[in-house]
Amino acid sequence: MERLVLLLALGLALAGAARTPYQQVLQHSRLRGRQHGPNVCAVQKLIGTNRKYYTNCKQWYQRKICGKSTVISYECCPGYEKVPGEKGCPAALPLSNIYDTLGIVGATTTQLYSDSSNLRPEIEGPGSFTIFAPNNEAWAALPAEVLDSLVSNVNIELLNALRYHMVNRRVLTDELKHGTSLPSMYQNIDIQIHHYPNGIVTVNCARLLKADHHATNGVVHVIDKVIATTTNTIQQIIETEESLETLQAAVAASGLNTLLENDGQFTLLAPTNEAFEKIPKETLTRILGDPEALKDLLNHHILKSAMCAEAIIAGLSMETLEGTILEVGCTGEELTLNGRPIIANKDVIATNGVVHFVNELLIPDSAKTLFELGKESDVSTTIDLFTRAGLSSHLTGNERVTLLAPINTVFKDGTPPLTSNMKNLLLDHILKEQLASKYLYHGQKLETLGGNELRVFVYRNNLCIENVCIAAHDKRGRFGTLFTVDKMLTPPVGTVMDVLKADSRFSTLVAAVQSAGLTETLNRPSSFTVFAPTNEAFRAMPREELNKLMGNAKELATILKYHIGDEILVSGAVGTLVRLKSLQGDKIEVSAKNNVVNVNKQPVAESDIMATNGVIYAVNTVLQPPAFRPQERSDDPADPALEIFKHASALSKISQRNPRLAPVYSRLLERIKH
């Protein structure tokens, strides 16, 4: 109950007071810390580091940042300080000029360099400024040679560096919008601002640690890095970086250089020369020689929005220009793409976004051949089978096809021998068009490279082509699409009657069908599901009953029609229970459990024997319609009064237990019967 009240308070507070994501997480931290006194904020601190975060509810309960454990600590919210003997942080920080405020908020190294670079008079005097002040750790983290070059020439380089951290007006966090830029006080060179949904704000990819510290002549924001000027576009970074020479050539060939020169806010996951070298030469040559595949490849490396590494504290899905989704995450200090730590250099800032160098090439499905799609997935056994059959050219060429690829588990007992019939069957697994499953419709006909025609069946819980059902999302390659399916295909080879005649297990059934006059029915174009009793099923019947049945054409036809459903139901579409209307009129109950199909609770011997006008299930039992079942049949007409009396459970129980009423109850029953 207490937690529910807190969550309600959090929701009302966040909805009513906070406006920006940063303000929302700050408000959440303030509410989490209020038990420790006024103006106390709860922060999550990464164990073993000094890194602290204001977080939202999700991170709060997970207690993790980038997969690493955190501890909760409590400190004064920005703009407040402790008072000896008082609980919490009741006092506002003293309001002074920017120079003094730098010392108050703990940015003492920035304060020291402001003094030595002669910036101090300006930030002590009149005016309205914003300074993004690196904390002490940020200055200490600079390479020694960089810091020496700044400090040794204090009147020029250090002053310019500090003025690049400043804006010539007051800017609070509610004005720090995602994807905007602010002209700095150093030659009006822009500072890039990003404000993320998780509440993190970055300035040239440096994280905002403590914001909105007011001063008499402006505002101070503390950040975690010393930021450097940036005047290059993403395209210019590619052109000037030696490790991106192959990428530069690929971008020029694809015509994407114009996009990467223009205004925008992109993230380029820039594959290095090393990344290109890891790709098989024939694959790389094919992609570089195919303008459409090359463009898809490069667009797959460009995210639609700028994403700084500091903003990633948990996994998130990001859309690329190609339209695909990449999983961007982090493990400790490392960024990950699709779970792999392949980012070698991060947060290279450009005027139109950010560049991260990656040491592996991310090839999208749309630039792959069917062979490459299948080899890297759970249908690799099928790909090997096609290769051994000498059919791999259909998977690597530029013909538009769709591959029905059985999942590897289909071959857990081994692959079939490569006979001529098997090679022909494999060709039937390749459809002559490049399809998308979302556009398939019930009754659609699809032509195979083997010359057969396959039907599409759309069910409530599955999408099937003949006996195979699609078991995973499509993989759409450059020229071919991969459908992962749940079994090997068995194309239809004749009508239901043709199939029954060709199988010696059904000789008795064939004779019965002919005697009952149903041959024409099972030969005509239609959609049947036939539960075909085997010879064994007929032998299991009492001899006298079988002879009686075979001698009565009308009753035999009724029984046989009960075995024929009026639509095609393949096993992949059978769920917990499907009630299929028979030609006789009653419903047949079909169910599946542990990969076994049952009809009227009896297991079938074989499923999915496909015919041009239906599907056949072999059953070892002759099914009985409800009216023919002994337990559901009575020679005596039903007496409503007797039925009511029988079901008056309360009366019957009392009567039978009471010695005086029991004889009366028995006599009443006898009278009703007669």
XYZ file of C-alpha atoms in Angstrom:
674
model
C 0.000 0.000 0.000
C 2.814 2.385 0.925
C 4.517 1.701 -2.433
C 1.244 2.362 -4.288
C 0.836 5.705 -2.541
C 4.421 6.637 -3.429
C 3.906 5.709 -7.085
C 0.709 7.786 -7.179
C 2.525 10.736 -5.639
C 5.339 10.330 -8.152
C 2.909 10.289 -11.049
C 1.029 13.372 -9.897
C 4.231 15.244 -9.158
C 5.842 14.387 -12.487
C 2.692 15.274 -14.411
C 2.120 18.529 -12.607
C 5.564 19.998 -12.083
C 8.200 18.534 -14.395
C 8.316 19.534 -18.038
C 11.507 18.237 -19.644
C 12.879 14.701 -19.276
C 15.761 16.061 -17.171
C 13.339 17.810 -14.853
C 11.257 14.639 -14.611
C 14.152 12.463 -13.425
C 15.286 15.233 -11.065
C 11.793 15.408 -9.609
C 11.737 11.603 -9.270
C 15.060 11.733 -7.407
C 13.748 14.501 -5.151
C 10.671 12.454 -4.234
C 12.812 9.373 -3.547
C 14.979 11.431 -1.198
C 12.320 13.390 0.648
C 12.345 11.063 3.646
C 15.834 12.394 4.378
C 14.652 15.980 4.562
C 13.853 18.879 2.268
C 15.675 19.265 -1.052
C 17.438 15.915 -0.800
C 17.858 13.984 -4.052
C 18.446 10.236 -4.344
C 21.139 9.344 -6.866
C 22.368 6.038 -8.213
C 26.123 5.633 -8.022
C 28.003 3.038 -10.029
C 29.902 0.816 -7.620
C 33.651 1.428 -7.821
C 33.323 4.774 -9.628
C 32.315 8.372 -8.947
C 29.653 8.314 -11.646
C 26.219 9.326 -10.395
C 22.833 9.480 -12.109
C 19.411 10.873 -11.490
C 17.198 8.073 -12.797
C 13.610 7.224 -13.626
C 11.447 4.564 -11.985
C 12.665 1.762 -14.242
C 16.346 2.278 -13.441
C 15.493 2.836 -9.783
C 13.984 -0.615 -9.395
C 16.548 -2.348 -11.598
C 19.428 -0.805 -9.607
C 21.684 -1.090 -12.652
C 23.404 1.279 -15.078
C 24.823 -0.362 -18.213
C 24.388 -3.736 -16.576
C 26.522 -2.750 -13.571
C 25.192 -2.606 -10.027
C 24.577 0.708 -8.325
C 24.144 1.927 -4.772
C 21.757 4.632 -3.688
C 23.184 7.729 -2.058
C 21.525 10.939 -0.976
C 22.800 14.447 -1.559
C 21.540 17.984 -1.824
C 19.527 18.686 -4.961
C 21.059 21.257 -7.324
C 20.853 24.757 -5.857
C 20.674 23.744 -2.162
C 23.056 23.066 0.711
C 23.105 21.595 4.204
C 22.783 23.601 7.419
C 24.549 22.237 10.523
C 22.035 20.698 12.897
C 19.219 20.760 10.335
C 17.715 17.808 8.494
C 18.128 17.641 4.732
C 19.264 20.612 2.657
C 17.017 23.472 3.741
C 19.157 26.383 2.514
C 19.468 27.699 -1.022
C 23.014 28.150 -2.237
C 24.254 31.719 -1.907
C 23.616 33.769 -5.029
C 26.823 35.191 -6.371
C 28.557 35.818 -9.687
C 29.568 33.004 -12.029
C 33.185 32.948 -10.867
C 32.201 32.437 -7.233
C 29.447 29.976 -8.207
C 32.059 27.757 -9.909
C 33.689 27.309 -6.496
C 30.348 26.780 -4.742
C 29.355 23.932 -7.068
C 32.780 22.253 -6.836
C 34.111 23.115 -10.307
C 37.275 24.508 -8.724
C 39.628 23.606 -11.593
C 37.447 25.525 -14.046
C 37.445 28.400 -11.535
C 41.265 28.238 -11.296
C 41.714 28.255 -15.090
C 39.221 31.127 -15.403
C 41.477 33.115 -13.120
C 44.753 32.205 -14.863
C 43.342 32.807 -18.365
C 42.037 36.273 -17.465
C 38.422 35.181 -17.928
C 37.653 35.988 -14.301
C 36.903 39.710 -14.742
C 34.317 38.937 -17.399
C 32.451 36.293 -15.385
C 32.605 38.380 -12.229
C 31.272 41.464 -13.969
C 27.893 42.496 -15.354
C 26.221 40.495 -18.076
C 24.183 37.359 -18.648
C 26.181 34.214 -19.415
C 25.840 30.447 -19.394
C 28.897 28.317 -18.719
C 29.073 24.566 -19.146
C 31.770 23.981 -16.548
C 33.843 20.754 -16.694
C 34.166 19.164 -13.272
C 37.593 18.590 -11.741
C 37.736 14.978 -12.942
C 37.135 16.107 -16.535
C 40.235 18.319 -16.534
C 42.298 15.582 -14.893
C 41.191 13.103 -17.585
C 42.664 15.174 -20.433
C 45.824 13.734 -22.012
C 48.884 15.379 -20.452
C 50.048 16.873 -23.750
C 46.636 18.474 -24.395
C 46.448 19.966 -20.926
C 50.057 21.224 -21.157
C 49.360 22.961 -24.475
C 46.353 24.707 -22.964
C 47.966 25.812 -19.732
C 51.343 26.818 -21.188
C 49.712 29.453 -23.403
C 47.109 30.694 -20.953
C 46.236 33.955 -22.577
C 45.174 32.337 -25.877
C 44.386 28.610 -25.989
C 42.984 28.240 -22.498
C 40.879 31.385 -22.801
C 39.521 30.220 -26.165
C 38.794 26.772 -24.749
C 36.850 28.244 -21.814
C 34.926 30.687 -23.987
C 33.842 27.748 -26.169
C 32.124 26.418 -23.020
C 30.104 29.651 -22.702
C 26.976 31.151 -24.246
C 26.315 34.889 -24.178
C 22.939 34.620 -22.419
C 21.186 32.691 -19.676
C 20.136 29.175 -20.821
C 18.308 26.860 -18.398
C 17.637 23.153 -18.951
C 14.091 23.699 -20.203
C 15.674 25.477 -23.194
C 18.179 22.696 -23.873
C 16.144 20.977 -26.589
C 17.220 17.782 -28.336
C 19.086 18.368 -31.574
C 19.529 22.112 -31.096
C 22.747 24.118 -31.106
C 23.886 27.192 -29.212
C 26.451 29.706 -30.515
C 29.415 29.710 -28.161
C 31.399 32.764 -27.130
C 34.379 31.501 -29.124
C 33.905 32.683 -32.706
C 30.192 31.783 -32.465
C 31.092 28.135 -33.112
C 28.059 26.040 -32.219
C 27.723 23.774 -29.202
C 25.573 20.683 -29.925
C 22.779 19.978 -27.418
C 20.982 16.659 -27.030
C 18.230 16.068 -24.491
C 17.181 12.402 -24.321
C 13.921 10.794 -23.115
C 15.754 9.137 -20.198
C 16.555 12.585 -18.779
C 20.205 12.723 -19.794
C 21.355 15.992 -21.374
C 24.626 16.187 -23.302
C 26.694 19.111 -24.535
C 28.936 17.966 -27.398
C 28.345 14.498 -25.891
C 29.547 15.581 -22.423
C 26.930 14.651 -19.809
C 25.237 17.343 -17.767
C 25.857 16.429 -14.116
C 24.416 19.330 -12.124
C 22.282 21.888 -13.893
C 20.662 25.254 -13.380
C 22.935 26.752 -10.714
C 21.827 30.360 -10.784
C 24.281 33.234 -10.509
C 23.759 36.990 -10.433
C 25.125 37.234 -13.963
C 24.023 33.946 -15.475
C 23.814 30.212 -14.865
C 26.312 27.377 -14.325
C 25.876 23.793 -15.592
C 28.474 21.214 -14.513
C 29.480 18.666 -17.202
C 31.717 15.585 -17.134
C 34.112 16.389 -20.020
C 36.144 19.221 -21.465
C 34.513 19.809 -24.830
C 36.414 20.631 -28.014
C 35.320 22.821 -30.908
C 33.695 21.101 -33.837
C 33.313 22.588 -37.304
C 33.321 19.426 -39.455
C 30.314 17.654 -40.882
C 30.079 13.864 -40.736
C 31.234 13.744 -44.358
C 34.293 15.859 -43.572
C 35.206 13.570 -40.667
C 35.058 10.589 -43.048
C 37.286 12.388 -45.552
C 39.944 13.391 -43.017
C 40.194 10.121 -41.062
C 42.704 7.636 -42.512
C 41.040 4.641 -40.886
C 37.839 5.378 -42.856
C 39.293 5.374 -46.396
C 37.245 2.364 -47.551
C 34.098 3.909 -46.094
C 34.872 7.159 -47.918
C 35.026 5.320 -51.248
C 31.798 3.435 -50.480
C 29.933 6.633 -49.520
C 31.079 8.344 -52.730
C 29.958 5.354 -54.842
C 26.525 5.306 -53.173
C 25.900 9.050 -53.467
C 25.293 9.422 -49.710
C 27.966 12.104 -49.315
C 25.375 14.831 -49.925
C 23.220 13.557 -47.056
C 26.204 13.457 -44.692
C 27.208 17.006 -45.635
C 23.777 18.524 -45.060
C 22.112 19.747 -41.885
C 20.573 17.097 -39.677
C 21.176 15.057 -36.570
C 22.470 11.608 -37.466
C 24.564 8.943 -35.807
C 27.060 7.302 -38.127
C 28.358 3.918 -37.042
C 31.470 4.268 -39.188
C 33.035 0.928 -40.202
C 36.807 1.182 -40.218
C 39.108 -0.184 -42.912
C 39.665 -3.154 -40.615
C 35.903 -3.814 -40.510
C 35.726 -4.037 -44.310
C 38.761 -6.343 -44.396
C 36.988 -8.884 -42.165
C 34.302 -9.517 -44.810
C 34.908 -12.311 -47.359
C 36.287 -10.745 -50.517
C 33.560 -12.140 -52.792
C 30.835 -10.777 -50.487
C 32.424 -7.344 -50.320
C 32.978 -7.245 -54.095
C 29.347 -8.207 -54.704
C 27.992 -5.478 -52.404
C 30.349 -2.749 -53.655
C 29.338 -3.618 -57.217
C 25.601 -3.460 -56.482
C 24.441 0.162 -55.936
C 21.203 -0.827 -54.193
C 22.877 -3.304 -51.809
C 25.634 -0.770 -51.100
C 23.136 1.952 -50.257
C 21.243 -0.410 -47.932
C 24.527 -1.386 -46.278
C 25.509 2.219 -45.577
C 22.020 3.326 -44.515
C 22.070 0.432 -42.037
C 25.011 2.205 -40.356
C 23.191 5.548 -40.007
C 20.769 6.093 -37.122
C 17.932 8.569 -37.611
C 18.920 10.663 -34.579
C 22.122 11.654 -32.846
C 22.992 9.316 -29.986
C 25.889 10.121 -27.680
C 27.443 7.294 -25.707
C 26.750 9.051 -22.390
C 23.011 8.882 -23.073
C 22.994 5.083 -23.179
C 22.506 3.656 -19.704
C 20.435 0.624 -20.754
C 19.491 -1.185 -23.945
C 17.288 0.562 -26.484
C 16.113 -0.023 -30.039
C 17.042 2.551 -32.655
C 15.877 2.854 -36.240
C 18.346 3.196 -39.090
C 17.880 5.116 -42.331
C 17.469 1.726 -43.999
C 14.357 1.169 -41.852
C 15.801 -1.644 -39.755
C 16.249 -1.686 -35.987
C 19.587 -1.902 -34.170
C 19.813 -2.792 -30.503
C 22.121 -0.235 -28.915
C 23.278 -0.969 -25.390
C 26.183 -0.862 -23.016
C 28.175 -3.118 -20.731
C 30.114 -1.094 -18.214
C 32.171 1.408 -20.204
C 31.637 -0.368 -23.550
C 28.900 0.400 -26.038
C 27.322 -2.586 -27.763
C 25.496 -3.073 -31.055
C 23.119 -6.027 -31.175
C 24.807 -7.239 -27.993
C 28.371 -7.092 -29.361
C 31.060 -4.687 -28.076
C 32.242 -3.598 -31.521
C 32.501 0.179 -31.067
C 36.179 1.124 -31.130
C 36.000 4.923 -30.801
C 32.935 6.823 -29.669
C 31.492 10.327 -29.593
C 33.315 12.042 -32.443
C 31.180 15.176 -32.683
C 30.125 16.699 -36.010
C 28.007 19.722 -36.801
C 25.252 17.418 -38.055
C 25.499 14.546 -35.595
C 27.922 12.152 -33.986
C 30.244 9.423 -35.272
C 31.161 6.172 -33.531
C 33.857 4.034 -35.169
C 32.975 0.321 -35.392
C 35.380 -2.532 -36.096
C 32.806 -4.865 -37.677
C 30.662 -4.319 -40.739
C 26.914 -4.511 -40.077
C 25.439 -6.137 -43.178
C 21.623 -5.824 -43.265
C 19.446 -8.654 -44.526
C 18.492 -6.512 -47.530
C 22.090 -6.676 -48.810
C 22.496 -10.439 -48.333
C 21.926 -13.403 -50.625
C 19.590 -16.218 -49.604
C 22.675 -18.327 -48.979
C 24.052 -15.743 -46.523
C 20.670 -15.278 -44.822
C 20.242 -19.003 -44.270
C 23.827 -19.831 -43.327
C 23.691 -17.392 -40.402
C 20.337 -18.598 -39.061
C 18.621 -21.705 -37.718
C 18.029 -23.106 -41.225
C 21.722 -23.708 -41.945
C 21.138 -27.464 -42.406
C 18.748 -26.720 -45.269
C 21.368 -24.481 -46.894
C 23.934 -27.283 -46.603
C 21.419 -29.679 -48.189
C 20.923 -27.358 -51.178
C 24.682 -26.971 -51.535
C 25.294 -30.741 -51.539
C 22.483 -31.146 -54.074
C 24.218 -28.705 -56.420
C 21.397 -26.160 -56.163
C 23.205 -23.339 -54.336
C 23.252 -21.170 -57.480
C 19.553 -20.493 -56.869
C 20.489 -19.075 -53.455
C 23.339 -16.832 -54.593
C 22.132 -15.450 -57.922
C 19.958 -12.477 -58.779
C 16.715 -14.302 -59.601
C 13.744 -13.163 -57.529
C 12.707 -16.174 -55.419
C 11.398 -17.210 -52.005
C 12.946 -20.135 -50.139
C 10.832 -22.364 -47.873
C 13.607 -23.430 -45.501
C 12.848 -26.120 -42.887
C 14.236 -25.265 -39.465
C 17.281 -27.251 -38.309
C 15.308 -29.326 -35.783
C 13.475 -30.994 -38.686
C 16.733 -32.823 -39.429
C 17.587 -33.860 -35.863
C 17.634 -37.497 -36.990
C 19.721 -36.746 -40.069
C 19.221 -35.323 -43.554
C 17.473 -37.331 -46.301
C 19.555 -39.038 -49.025
C 20.057 -36.887 -52.113
C 18.150 -38.946 -54.682
C 16.786 -37.427 -57.890
C 13.365 -37.264 -56.244
C 14.844 -35.381 -53.303
C 16.510 -32.856 -55.624
C 13.169 -32.290 -57.331
C 11.546 -31.848 -53.919
C 14.168 -29.269 -52.959
C 13.315 -27.307 -56.112
C 9.700 -27.265 -54.904
C 10.956 -25.431 -51.807
C 11.868 -22.467 -54.036
C 8.996 -20.241 -55.154
C 9.324 -18.262 -58.362
C 8.625 -14.847 -56.789
C 10.199 -12.809 -54.012
C 7.302 -12.716 -51.585
C 6.426 -11.174 -48.238
C 4.277 -13.297 -45.931
C 2.103 -10.331 -44.926
C 0.764 -10.146 -48.486
C -0.141 -13.841 -48.806
C -3.859 -14.662 -48.860
C -5.993 -17.769 -48.403
C -6.316 -19.823 -51.561
C -3.405 -18.116 -53.330
C -1.481 -20.329 -55.764
C 2.337 -20.200 -55.843
C 4.515 -21.720 -58.558
C 7.762 -23.502 -57.662
C 11.011 -24.004 -59.569
C 10.096 -27.706 -59.570
C 7.029 -26.940 -61.680
C 4.410 -27.595 -59.010
C 1.666 -25.299 -57.760
C 1.332 -24.766 -54.010
C -1.660 -23.405 -52.097
C -1.667 -20.832 -49.290
C -3.786 -21.490 -46.193
C -4.442 -18.670 -43.730
C -5.547 -19.773 -40.258
C -6.261 -17.939 -37.045
C -2.978 -19.055 -35.489
C -0.780 -19.821 -38.483
C 0.097 -19.124 -42.099
C 0.821 -22.244 -44.125
C 1.861 -23.230 -47.639
C 0.589 -26.764 -48.241
C 1.691 -28.795 -45.197
C 4.408 -26.389 -44.008
C 3.715 -23.428 -41.740
C 5.859 -20.330 -41.380
C 7.702 -20.527 -38.063
C 9.515 -17.156 -37.932
C 9.492 -13.653 -39.367
C 10.503 -13.258 -42.996
C 14.127 -12.530 -43.825
C 14.110 -10.414 -46.958
C 17.403 -10.425 -48.808
C 18.689 -8.557 -51.854
C 16.899 -10.788 -54.369
C 15.326 -13.549 -52.281
C 13.136 -13.913 -49.210
C 13.608 -16.635 -46.593
C 10.548 -18.247 -45.001
C 11.550 -20.445 -42.058
C 9.099 -23.371 -42.016
C 8.338 -26.142 -39.544
C 8.801 -29.233 -41.754
C 9.729 -30.531 -45.193
C 7.225 -29.754 -47.919
C 5.058 -32.510 -49.413
C 3.453 -31.149 -52.595
C 0.085 -32.602 -53.628
C 0.291 -35.486 -56.135
C -3.344 -36.107 -57.127
C -6.895 -35.965 -55.790
C -7.817 -37.448 -52.425
C -9.105 -40.541 -54.225
C -5.889 -40.841 -56.230
C -3.797 -40.675 -53.057
C -5.929 -43.279 -51.254
C -5.753 -45.675 -54.201
C -1.978 -45.336 -54.410
C -1.482 -46.249 -50.744
C -1.998 -49.921 -49.855
C -2.890 -48.995 -46.279
C -6.247 -47.691 -47.500
C -7.450 -50.533 -49.770
C -10.444 -51.340 -47.547
C -11.378 -47.653 -47.367
C -11.184 -47.330 -51.162
C -13.587 -50.257 -51.528
C -15.915 -48.700 -48.945
C -15.849 -45.323 -50.709
C -16.737 -46.978 -53.995
C -19.551 -48.987 -52.387
C -20.956 -45.842 -50.750
C -20.889 -43.918 -54.042
C -18.453 -41.268 -52.800
C -15.751 -41.713 -55.456
C -16.903 -38.716 -57.463
C -17.026 -36.582 -54.306
C -13.391 -37.290 -53.429
C -12.264 -36.674 -57.003
C -13.927 -33.327 -57.567
C -12.093 -29.977 -57.061
C -12.815 -28.962 -53.508
C -11.250 -28.528 -50.063
C -11.483 -31.596 -47.835
C -9.837 -32.860 -44.690
C -10.120 -36.650 -44.730
C -9.499 -38.752 -41.637
C -8.808 -41.955 -43.513
C -9.223 -45.227 -41.572
C -6.463 -47.671 -42.432
C -7.028 -51.372 -43.129
C -5.973 -51.921 -39.525
C -8.855 -49.678 -38.378
C -11.414 -51.771 -40.239
C -9.873 -55.024 -38.971
C -10.279 -53.759 -35.422
C -14.081 -53.620 -35.830
C -16.143 -56.648 -34.751
C -16.594 -58.875 -37.808
C -20.372 -58.879 -37.639
C -20.550 -55.092 -37.301
C -18.121 -54.608 -40.206
C -20.115 -56.921 -42.473
C -23.334 -55.165 -41.513
C -21.771 -51.767 -42.254
C -20.363 -52.825 -45.621
C -23.716 -54.272 -46.610
C -25.663 -51.086 -45.908
C -24.634 -48.442 -48.469
C -26.656 -45.668 -46.836
C -25.213 -46.205 -43.361
C -21.742 -46.700 -44.833
C -22.017 -43.351 -46.670
C -23.099 -41.654 -43.451
C -20.133 -43.095 -41.544
C -17.652 -42.175 -44.287
C -19.012 -38.627 -44.663
C -18.341 -38.167 -40.950
C -14.638 -38.762 -41.761
C -14.578 -35.888 -44.275
C -14.251 -32.264 -43.136
C -15.529 -29.524 -45.420
C -12.300 -27.464 -45.408
C -8.554 -28.070 -45.472
C -6.982 -28.210 -42.022
C -3.249 -28.996 -41.928
C -1.632 -30.080 -38.675
C 0.212 -26.785 -38.182
C -3.135 -25.030 -37.808
C -4.439 -27.363 -35.112
C -4.401 -25.738 -31.702
C -5.830 -26.873 -28.389
C -9.145 -27.758 -30.044
C -10.614 -27.231 -33.509
C -14.174 -28.332 -34.303
C -14.391 -29.208 -37.983
C -17.775 -29.611 -39.663
C -18.068 -32.932 -41.494
C -19.989 -33.683 -44.714
C -22.301 -35.816 -42.535
C -23.226 -32.678 -40.545
C -21.739 -33.372 -37.104
C -18.541 -31.739 -35.857
C -15.210 -33.565 -35.682
C -12.970 -32.542 -32.776
C -9.323 -32.126 -33.752
C -6.661 -31.251 -31.197
C -2.884 -31.309 -30.814
C -0.719 -31.975 -27.805
C 3.030 -32.649 -27.651
C 3.204 -32.601 -31.456
C 0.584 -35.364 -31.733
C -2.662 -34.650 -33.590
C -5.798 -36.281 -32.172
C -9.192 -36.653 -33.779
C -12.068 -37.251 -31.354
C -9.318 -37.870 -28.751
C -7.755 -40.647 -30.846
C -4.158 -40.113 -32.095
C -3.684 -40.031 -35.851
C -1.108 -42.359 -37.403
C 0.124 -39.884 -40.045
C -0.626 -36.235 -40.743
C -0.577 -33.965 -43.762
C -0.773 -36.350 -46.719
C -1.460 -33.630 -49.274
C -3.835 -33.958 -52.233
C -4.865 -31.416 -54.856
C -8.328 -31.168 -53.309
C -7.546 -31.722 -49.658
C -5.390 -33.198 -46.941
C -5.454 -36.714 -45.516
C -4.792 -37.965 -41.992
C -4.284 -41.707 -41.536
C -6.225 -42.977 -38.495
C -6.264 -46.448 -36.972
C -9.840 -46.116 -35.765
C -13.153 -45.918 -37.596
C -14.758 -42.758 -36.223
C -18.364 -42.964 -35.065
C -20.791 -40.042 -35.402
C -22.468 -39.125 -32.088
C -25.729 -40.850 -33.046
C -23.847 -44.129 -33.675
C -21.946 -44.165 -30.384
C -23.362 -46.711 -27.902
C -22.927 -44.463 -24.896
C -24.865 -41.718 -26.646
C -27.638 -43.978 -28.044
C -30.689 -45.429 -26.248
C -33.544 -47.624 -27.431
C -35.934 -46.014 -24.905
C -37.423 -42.578 -25.623
C -36.356 -39.904 -23.214
C -38.856 -39.052 -20.464
C -38.581 -35.361 -19.510
C -40.091 -35.933 -16.096
C -37.627 -38.718 -15.353
C -34.702 -36.584 -16.514
C -35.788 -33.709 -14.286
C -36.184 -36.049 -11.344
C -32.808 -37.658 -11.971
C -31.089 -34.293 -11.973
C -32.754 -32.996 -8.829
C -29.525 -33.718 -6.978
C -30.431 -32.138 -3.690
C -33.665 -34.113 -3.358
C -32.119 -37.409 -4.409
C -29.224 -37.136 -1.971
C -31.490 -36.340 0.940
C -33.940 -39.113 -0.020
C -31.275 -41.784 -0.329
C -29.659 -40.923 2.984
C -32.924 -40.798 4.952
C -34.134 -44.354 5.920
C -37.766 -43.212 5.941
C -37.674 -41.470 2.540
C -35.532 -43.997 0.654
C -38.427 -46.481 -0.062
C -40.666 -43.595 -1.186
C -37.928 -42.349 -3.539
C -37.552 -45.832 -5.078
C -41.311 -46.202 -5.642
C -41.465 -42.785 -7.349
C -38.692 -43.783 -9.686
C -40.476 -47.025 -10.619
C -43.760 -45.206 -11.294
C -42.059 -42.645 -13.530
C -40.311 -45.378 -15.491
C -43.619 -47.116 -16.227
